[in-house]
Tab-separated table of C-alpha atoms and ligand atoms in Angstrom:
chain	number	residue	atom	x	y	z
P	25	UNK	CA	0.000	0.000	0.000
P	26	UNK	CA	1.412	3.033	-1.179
P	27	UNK	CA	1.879	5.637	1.921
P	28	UNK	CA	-0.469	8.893	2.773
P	29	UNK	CA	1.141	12.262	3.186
P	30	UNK	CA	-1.029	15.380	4.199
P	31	UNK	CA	1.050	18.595	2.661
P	32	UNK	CA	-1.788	20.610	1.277
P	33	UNK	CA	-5.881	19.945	1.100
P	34	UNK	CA	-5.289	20.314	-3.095
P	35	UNK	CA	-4.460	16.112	-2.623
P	36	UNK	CA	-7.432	15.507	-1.121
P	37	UNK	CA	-10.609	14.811	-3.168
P	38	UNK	CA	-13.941	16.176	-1.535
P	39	UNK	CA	-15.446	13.028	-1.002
P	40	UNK	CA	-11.921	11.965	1.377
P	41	UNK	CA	-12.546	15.441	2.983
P	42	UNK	CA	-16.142	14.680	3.900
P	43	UNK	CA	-14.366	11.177	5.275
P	44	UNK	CA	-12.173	12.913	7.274
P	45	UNK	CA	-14.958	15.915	8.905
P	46	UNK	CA	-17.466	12.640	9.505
P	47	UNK	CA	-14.607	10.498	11.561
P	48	UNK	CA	-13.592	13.798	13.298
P	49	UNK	CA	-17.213	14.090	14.209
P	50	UNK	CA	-16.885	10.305	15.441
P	51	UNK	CA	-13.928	10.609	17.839
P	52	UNK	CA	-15.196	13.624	18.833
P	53	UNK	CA	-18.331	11.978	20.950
P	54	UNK	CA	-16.174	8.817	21.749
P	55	UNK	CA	-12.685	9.191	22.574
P	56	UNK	CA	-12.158	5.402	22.395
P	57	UNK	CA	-12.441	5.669	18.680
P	58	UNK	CA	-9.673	3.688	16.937
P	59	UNK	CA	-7.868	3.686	20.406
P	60	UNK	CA	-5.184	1.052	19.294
P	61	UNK	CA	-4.779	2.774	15.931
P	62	UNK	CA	-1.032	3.496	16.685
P	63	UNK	CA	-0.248	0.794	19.337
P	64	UNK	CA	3.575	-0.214	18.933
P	65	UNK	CA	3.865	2.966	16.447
P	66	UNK	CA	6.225	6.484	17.041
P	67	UNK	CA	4.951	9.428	15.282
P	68	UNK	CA	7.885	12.268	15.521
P	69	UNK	CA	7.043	15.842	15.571
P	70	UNK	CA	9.948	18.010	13.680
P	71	UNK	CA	9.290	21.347	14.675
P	72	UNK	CA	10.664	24.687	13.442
P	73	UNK	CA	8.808	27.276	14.888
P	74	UNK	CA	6.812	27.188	18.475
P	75	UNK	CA	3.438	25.578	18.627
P	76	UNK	CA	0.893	25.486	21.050
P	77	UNK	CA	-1.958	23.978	19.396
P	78	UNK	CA	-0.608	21.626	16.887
P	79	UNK	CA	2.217	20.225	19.517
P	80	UNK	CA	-0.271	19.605	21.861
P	81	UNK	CA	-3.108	18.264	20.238
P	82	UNK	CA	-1.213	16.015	18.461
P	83	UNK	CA	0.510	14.639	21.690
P	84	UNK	CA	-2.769	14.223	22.797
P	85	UNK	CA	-4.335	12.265	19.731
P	86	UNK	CA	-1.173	9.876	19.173
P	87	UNK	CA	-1.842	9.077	23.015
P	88	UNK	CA	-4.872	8.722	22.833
P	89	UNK	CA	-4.735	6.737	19.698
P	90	UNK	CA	-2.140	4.308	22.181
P	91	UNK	CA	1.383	5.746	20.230
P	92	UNK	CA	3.969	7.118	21.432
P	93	UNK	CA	5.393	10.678	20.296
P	94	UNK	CA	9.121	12.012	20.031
P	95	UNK	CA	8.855	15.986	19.962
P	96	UNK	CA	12.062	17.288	17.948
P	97	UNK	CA	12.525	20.914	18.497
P	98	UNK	CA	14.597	23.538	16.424
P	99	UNK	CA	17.677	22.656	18.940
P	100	UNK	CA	17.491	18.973	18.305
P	101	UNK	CA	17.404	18.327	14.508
P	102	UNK	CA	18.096	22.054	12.662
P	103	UNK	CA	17.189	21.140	9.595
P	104	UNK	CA	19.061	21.827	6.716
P	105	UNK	CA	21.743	23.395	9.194
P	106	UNK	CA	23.418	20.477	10.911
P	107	UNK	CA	22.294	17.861	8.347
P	108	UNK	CA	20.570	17.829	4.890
P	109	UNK	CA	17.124	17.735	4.581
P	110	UNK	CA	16.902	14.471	2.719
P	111	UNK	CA	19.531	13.012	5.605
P	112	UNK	CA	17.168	13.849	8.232
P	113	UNK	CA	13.792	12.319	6.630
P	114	UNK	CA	15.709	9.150	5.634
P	115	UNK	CA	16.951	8.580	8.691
P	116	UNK	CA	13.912	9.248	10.746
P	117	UNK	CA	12.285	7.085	8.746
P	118	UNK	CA	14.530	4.401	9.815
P	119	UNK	CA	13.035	5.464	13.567
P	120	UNK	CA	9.240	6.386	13.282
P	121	UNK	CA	6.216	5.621	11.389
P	122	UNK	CA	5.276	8.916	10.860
P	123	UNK	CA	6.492	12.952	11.018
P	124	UNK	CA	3.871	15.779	11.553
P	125	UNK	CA	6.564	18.547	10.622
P	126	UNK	CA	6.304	22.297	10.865
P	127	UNK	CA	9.192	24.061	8.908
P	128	UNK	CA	9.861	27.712	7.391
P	129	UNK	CA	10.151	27.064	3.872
P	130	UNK	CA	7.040	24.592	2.448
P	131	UNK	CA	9.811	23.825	0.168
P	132	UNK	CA	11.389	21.471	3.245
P	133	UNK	CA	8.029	19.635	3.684
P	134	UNK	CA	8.207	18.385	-0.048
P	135	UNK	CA	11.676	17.372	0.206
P	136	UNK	CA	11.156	15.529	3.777
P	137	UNK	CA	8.066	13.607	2.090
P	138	UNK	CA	9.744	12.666	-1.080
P	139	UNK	CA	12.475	11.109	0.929
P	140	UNK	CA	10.784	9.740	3.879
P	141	UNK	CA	9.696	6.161	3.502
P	142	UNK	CA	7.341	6.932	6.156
P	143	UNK	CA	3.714	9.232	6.317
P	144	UNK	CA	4.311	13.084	6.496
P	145	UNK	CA	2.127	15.319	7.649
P	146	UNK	CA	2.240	18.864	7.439
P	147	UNK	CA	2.213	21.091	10.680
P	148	UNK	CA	2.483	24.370	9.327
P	149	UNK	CA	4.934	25.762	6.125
P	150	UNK	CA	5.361	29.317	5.061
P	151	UNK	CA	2.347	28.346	2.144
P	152	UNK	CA	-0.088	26.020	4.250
P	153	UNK	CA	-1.568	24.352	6.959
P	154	UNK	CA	-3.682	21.739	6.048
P	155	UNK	CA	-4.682	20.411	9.638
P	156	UNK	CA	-5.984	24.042	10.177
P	157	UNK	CA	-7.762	24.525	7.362
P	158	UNK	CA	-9.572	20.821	7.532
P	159	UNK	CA	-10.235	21.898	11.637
P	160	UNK	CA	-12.012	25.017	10.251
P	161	UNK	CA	-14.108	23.348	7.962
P	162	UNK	CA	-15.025	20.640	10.974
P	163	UNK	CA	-16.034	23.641	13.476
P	164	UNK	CA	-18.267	25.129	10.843
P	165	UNK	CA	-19.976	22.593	9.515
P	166	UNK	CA	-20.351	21.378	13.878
P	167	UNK	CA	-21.697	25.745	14.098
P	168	UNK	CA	-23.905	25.814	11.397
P	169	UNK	CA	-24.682	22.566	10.342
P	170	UNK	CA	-23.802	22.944	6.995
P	171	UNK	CA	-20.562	23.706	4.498
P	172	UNK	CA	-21.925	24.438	0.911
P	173	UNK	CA	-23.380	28.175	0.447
P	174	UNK	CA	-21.515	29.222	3.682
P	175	UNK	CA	-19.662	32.664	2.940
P	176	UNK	CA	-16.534	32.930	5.028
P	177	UNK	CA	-14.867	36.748	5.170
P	178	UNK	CA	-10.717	36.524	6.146
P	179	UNK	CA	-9.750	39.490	6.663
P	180	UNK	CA	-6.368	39.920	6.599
P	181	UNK	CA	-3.128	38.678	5.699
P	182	UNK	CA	-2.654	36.079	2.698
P	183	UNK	CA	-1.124	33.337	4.470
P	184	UNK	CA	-0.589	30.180	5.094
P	185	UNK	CA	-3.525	29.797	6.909
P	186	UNK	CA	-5.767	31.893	4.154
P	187	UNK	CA	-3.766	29.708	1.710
P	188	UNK	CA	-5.469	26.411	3.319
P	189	UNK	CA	-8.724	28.072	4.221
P	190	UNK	CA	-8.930	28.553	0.328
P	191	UNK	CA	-8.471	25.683	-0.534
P	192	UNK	CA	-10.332	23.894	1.984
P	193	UNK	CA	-13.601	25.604	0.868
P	194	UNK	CA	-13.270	25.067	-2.844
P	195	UNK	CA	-13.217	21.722	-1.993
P	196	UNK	CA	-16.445	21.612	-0.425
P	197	UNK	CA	-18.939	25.020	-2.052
P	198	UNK	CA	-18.108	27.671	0.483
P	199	UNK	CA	-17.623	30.414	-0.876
P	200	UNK	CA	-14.675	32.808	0.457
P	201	UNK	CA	-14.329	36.477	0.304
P	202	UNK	CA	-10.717	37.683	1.021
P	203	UNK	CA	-9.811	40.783	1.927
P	204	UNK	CA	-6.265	41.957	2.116
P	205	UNK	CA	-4.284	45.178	1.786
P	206	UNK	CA	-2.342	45.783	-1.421
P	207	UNK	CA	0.620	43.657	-1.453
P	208	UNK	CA	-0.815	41.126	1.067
P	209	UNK	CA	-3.225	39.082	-0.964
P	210	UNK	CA	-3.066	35.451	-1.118
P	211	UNK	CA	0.002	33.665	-3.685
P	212	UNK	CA	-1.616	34.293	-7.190
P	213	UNK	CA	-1.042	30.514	-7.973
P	214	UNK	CA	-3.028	29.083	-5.121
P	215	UNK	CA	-5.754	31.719	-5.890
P	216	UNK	CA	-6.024	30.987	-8.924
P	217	UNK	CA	-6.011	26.729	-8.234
P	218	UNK	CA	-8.986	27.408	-5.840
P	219	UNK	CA	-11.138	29.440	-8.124
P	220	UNK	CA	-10.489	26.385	-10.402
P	221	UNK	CA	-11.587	23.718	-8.081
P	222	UNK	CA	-14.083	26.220	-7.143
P	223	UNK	CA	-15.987	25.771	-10.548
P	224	UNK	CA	-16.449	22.149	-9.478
P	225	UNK	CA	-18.428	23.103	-6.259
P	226	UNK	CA	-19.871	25.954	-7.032
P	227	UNK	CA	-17.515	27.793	-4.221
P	228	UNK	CA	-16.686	31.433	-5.452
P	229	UNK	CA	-13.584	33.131	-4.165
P	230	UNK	CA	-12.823	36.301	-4.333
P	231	UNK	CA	-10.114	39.054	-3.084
P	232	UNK	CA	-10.922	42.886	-2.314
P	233	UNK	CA	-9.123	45.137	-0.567
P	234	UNK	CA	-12.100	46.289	1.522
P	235	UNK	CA	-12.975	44.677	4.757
P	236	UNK	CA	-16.391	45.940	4.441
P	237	UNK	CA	-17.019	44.288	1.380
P	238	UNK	CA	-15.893	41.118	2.763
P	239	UNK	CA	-17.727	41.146	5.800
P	240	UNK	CA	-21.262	42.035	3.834
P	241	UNK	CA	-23.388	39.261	4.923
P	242	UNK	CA	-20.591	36.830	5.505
P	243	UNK	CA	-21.768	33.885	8.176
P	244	UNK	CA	-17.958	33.104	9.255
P	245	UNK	CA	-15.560	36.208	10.094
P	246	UNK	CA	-12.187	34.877	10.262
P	247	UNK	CA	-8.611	36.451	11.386
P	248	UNK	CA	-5.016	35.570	11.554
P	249	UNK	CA	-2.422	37.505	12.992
P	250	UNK	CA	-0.690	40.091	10.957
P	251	UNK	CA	2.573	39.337	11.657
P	252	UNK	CA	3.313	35.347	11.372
P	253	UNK	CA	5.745	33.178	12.493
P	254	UNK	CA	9.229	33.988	10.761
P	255	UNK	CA	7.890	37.411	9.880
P	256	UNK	CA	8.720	38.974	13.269
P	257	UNK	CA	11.481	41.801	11.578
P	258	UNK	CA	8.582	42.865	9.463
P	259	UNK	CA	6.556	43.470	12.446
P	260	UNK	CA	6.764	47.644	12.391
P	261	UNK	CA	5.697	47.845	8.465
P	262	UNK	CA	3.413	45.238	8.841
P	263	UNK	CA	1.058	46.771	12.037
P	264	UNK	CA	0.883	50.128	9.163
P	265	UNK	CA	0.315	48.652	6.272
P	266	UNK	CA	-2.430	46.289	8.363
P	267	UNK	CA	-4.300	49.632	9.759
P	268	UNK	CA	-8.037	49.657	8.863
P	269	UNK	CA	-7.859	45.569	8.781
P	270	UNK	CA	-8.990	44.986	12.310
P	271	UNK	CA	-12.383	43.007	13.244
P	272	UNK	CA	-13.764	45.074	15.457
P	273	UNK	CA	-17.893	45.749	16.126
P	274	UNK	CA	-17.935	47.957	13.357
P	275	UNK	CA	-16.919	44.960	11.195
P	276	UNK	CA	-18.970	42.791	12.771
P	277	UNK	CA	-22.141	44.500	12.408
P	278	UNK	CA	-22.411	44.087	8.975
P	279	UNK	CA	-22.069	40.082	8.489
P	280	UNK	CA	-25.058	37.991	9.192
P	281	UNK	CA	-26.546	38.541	12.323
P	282	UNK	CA	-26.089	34.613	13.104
P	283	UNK	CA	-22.004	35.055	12.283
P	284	UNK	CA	-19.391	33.493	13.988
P	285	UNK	CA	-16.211	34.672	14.673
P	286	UNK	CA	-12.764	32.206	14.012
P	287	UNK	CA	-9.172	32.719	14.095
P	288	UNK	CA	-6.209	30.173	14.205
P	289	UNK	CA	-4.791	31.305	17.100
P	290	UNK	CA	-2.328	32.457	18.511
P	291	UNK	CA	-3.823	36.061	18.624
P	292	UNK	CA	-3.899	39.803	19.331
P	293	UNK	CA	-6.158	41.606	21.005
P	294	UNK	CA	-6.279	45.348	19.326
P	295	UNK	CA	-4.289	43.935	16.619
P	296	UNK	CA	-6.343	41.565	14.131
P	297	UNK	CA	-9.080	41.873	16.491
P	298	UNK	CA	-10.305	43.746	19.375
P	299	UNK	CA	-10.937	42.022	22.919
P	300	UNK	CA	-14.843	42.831	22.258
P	301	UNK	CA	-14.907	40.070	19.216
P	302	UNK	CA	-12.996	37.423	20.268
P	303	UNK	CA	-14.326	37.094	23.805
P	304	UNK	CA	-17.772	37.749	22.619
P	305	UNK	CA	-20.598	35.806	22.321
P	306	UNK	CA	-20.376	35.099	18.387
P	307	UNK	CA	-16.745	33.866	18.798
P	308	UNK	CA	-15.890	29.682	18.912
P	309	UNK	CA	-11.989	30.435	19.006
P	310	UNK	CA	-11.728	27.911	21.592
P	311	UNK	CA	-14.090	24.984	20.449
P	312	UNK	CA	-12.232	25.359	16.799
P	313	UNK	CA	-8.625	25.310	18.601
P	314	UNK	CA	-10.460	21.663	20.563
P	315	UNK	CA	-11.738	20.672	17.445
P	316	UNK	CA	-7.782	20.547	16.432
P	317	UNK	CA	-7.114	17.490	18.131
P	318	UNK	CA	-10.484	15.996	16.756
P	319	UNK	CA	-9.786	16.826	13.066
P	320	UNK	CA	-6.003	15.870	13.531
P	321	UNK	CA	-7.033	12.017	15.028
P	322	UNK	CA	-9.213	11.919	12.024
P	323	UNK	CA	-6.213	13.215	9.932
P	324	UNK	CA	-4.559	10.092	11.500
P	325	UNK	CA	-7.362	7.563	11.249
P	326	UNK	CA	-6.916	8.221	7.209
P	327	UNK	CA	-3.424	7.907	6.861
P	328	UNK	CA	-2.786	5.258	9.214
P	329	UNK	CA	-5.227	3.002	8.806
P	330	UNK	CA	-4.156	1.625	5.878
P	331	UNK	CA	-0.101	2.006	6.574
U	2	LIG	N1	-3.232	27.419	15.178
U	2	LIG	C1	-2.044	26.848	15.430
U	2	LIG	O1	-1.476	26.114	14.603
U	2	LIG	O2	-1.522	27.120	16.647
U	2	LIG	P1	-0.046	26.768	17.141
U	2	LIG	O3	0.896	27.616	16.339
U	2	LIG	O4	-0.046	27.117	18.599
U	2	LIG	O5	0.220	25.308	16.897
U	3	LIG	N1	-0.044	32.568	10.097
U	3	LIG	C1	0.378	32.164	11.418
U	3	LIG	C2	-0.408	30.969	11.861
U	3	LIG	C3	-0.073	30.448	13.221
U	3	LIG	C4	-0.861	29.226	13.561
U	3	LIG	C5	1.870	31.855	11.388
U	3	LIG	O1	2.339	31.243	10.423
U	3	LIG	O2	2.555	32.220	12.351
């Protein structure tokens, strides 16, 4: 059986999408779902950048799911620095029977999976994050019981997380309005993949450079921070060029009057979004960052079921 990789939601067809949201949904209301799936199994987790969510909840799952984990840290490995990329995978894969990796460049995640013999899964890159964008697709569908004819408003910064998002709802009819300032729109070739797989759906996504327009109606307002990972020496630039891009009431008052608010996490406050928004009653920041460790065991479940 040839092995599973998760590196961006483009590889996955709708139909294994809908797999994955209906198992989530499973382990979700029994946590003794699949609990042997990784008995006598070590997943690693090659990590570039901090994590809160992602480290965690995927602790959590491979526990749960009776593995055992190996965190590698930026200290242990430095990949790339202390030894090739290629070098690492092949020799982790001599070790574990799976990596859930978060790196810099997505560039490192292809080159770990084409040389690992073993699953990769991708924790984060500079382009994606799959495990986000399938979690955000879960907590909606589990808010408003349904996925096609949603409209979802990021405002924001194109990013990884946008990237994802994007994807993740041209898969399955939602339709996404983006809205970025100049210069911080999402990578013209994933745009332009999604409006493709769009036409499939019927998902439309669009980019403006107006939040207002965005948020017109929209049932999911969703943020990001404005500075990411990696991007920390931009940070001064950034918080300018970002001004007149915070969710605030203002925002808010124009989506549906049933909206909910999402955002990745980390985040904040009078940044992306004011206090008011995220710890308000229209905000699920917290059941979406739970609903990572559901998604991510269901992530699992399809990969390692049949490896
Ligand atoms: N949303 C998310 O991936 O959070 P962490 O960076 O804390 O893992
Ligand atoms: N865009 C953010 C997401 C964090 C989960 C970053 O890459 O830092």
């Amino acid at each position: 059986m040839k092995k599973r990789d998760l590196i961006n939601l483009e590889q996955l067809s709708q139909e294994e999408i809908l797999r994955i949201l209906g198992v989530a949904m499973a382990v979700k209301h029994d946590v003794s779902h699949s609990a042997h799936l990784l008995k006598g199994k070590s997943i690693g987790l090659l990590f570039q950048k901090p994590s809160n969510r992602t480290r965690v909840s995927f602790e959590v799952g491979i526990s749960q799911f009776s593995g055992n984990c190996v965190y590698l840290g930026p200290d242990e490995i430095n990949l790339g620095v202390r030894e090739t990329v290629a070098d690492v995978s092949k020799t982790l894969s001599r070790y574990l029977h799976g990596i859930v990796a978060r790196t810099h460049r997505h560039e490192d995640i292809i080159e770990l999976t084409e040389n690992a013999s073993i699953p990769v899964i991708n924790g984060l890159s500079d382009l994606y994050h799959p495990c986000q964008g399938l979690t955000d697709l879960f907590s909606i569908k589990e808010k408003l019981q349904r996925l096609e004819g949603v409209t979802i408003a990021y405002i924001g910064d194109g990013n990884n997380v946008c990237h994802s998002l994007m994807l993740a709802a041209a898969k399955t009819g939602v339709h996404m309005k983006i809205a970025a300032p100049a210069g911080y729109g999402p990578n013209p070739d994933i745009l332009q993949r999604a409006i493709e797989l769009g036409q499939a759906t019927g998902s439309e996504i669009s980019v403006t450079q107006s939040p207002q327009e965005a948020a017109q109606g929209a049932n999911v307002i969703y943020a990001d921070v404005w500075v990411s990972m990696g991007q920390e020496d931009e940070r001064d630039k950034r918080l300018a060029d970002f001004q007149g891009f915070q969710i605030n009431k203002a925002l808010t008052d124009l989506a549906d009057p049933n909206y909910i608010f999402m955002h990745c996490l980390p985040a904040h406050r009078g940044e992306e979004v004011t206090a008011e928004v995220i710890d308000g009653e229209h905000s699920i920041v917290f059941d979406q960052a739970e609903n990572r460790l559901h998604t991510q065991k269901a992530i699992m479940n399809f990969i390692f079921n049949t490896w």
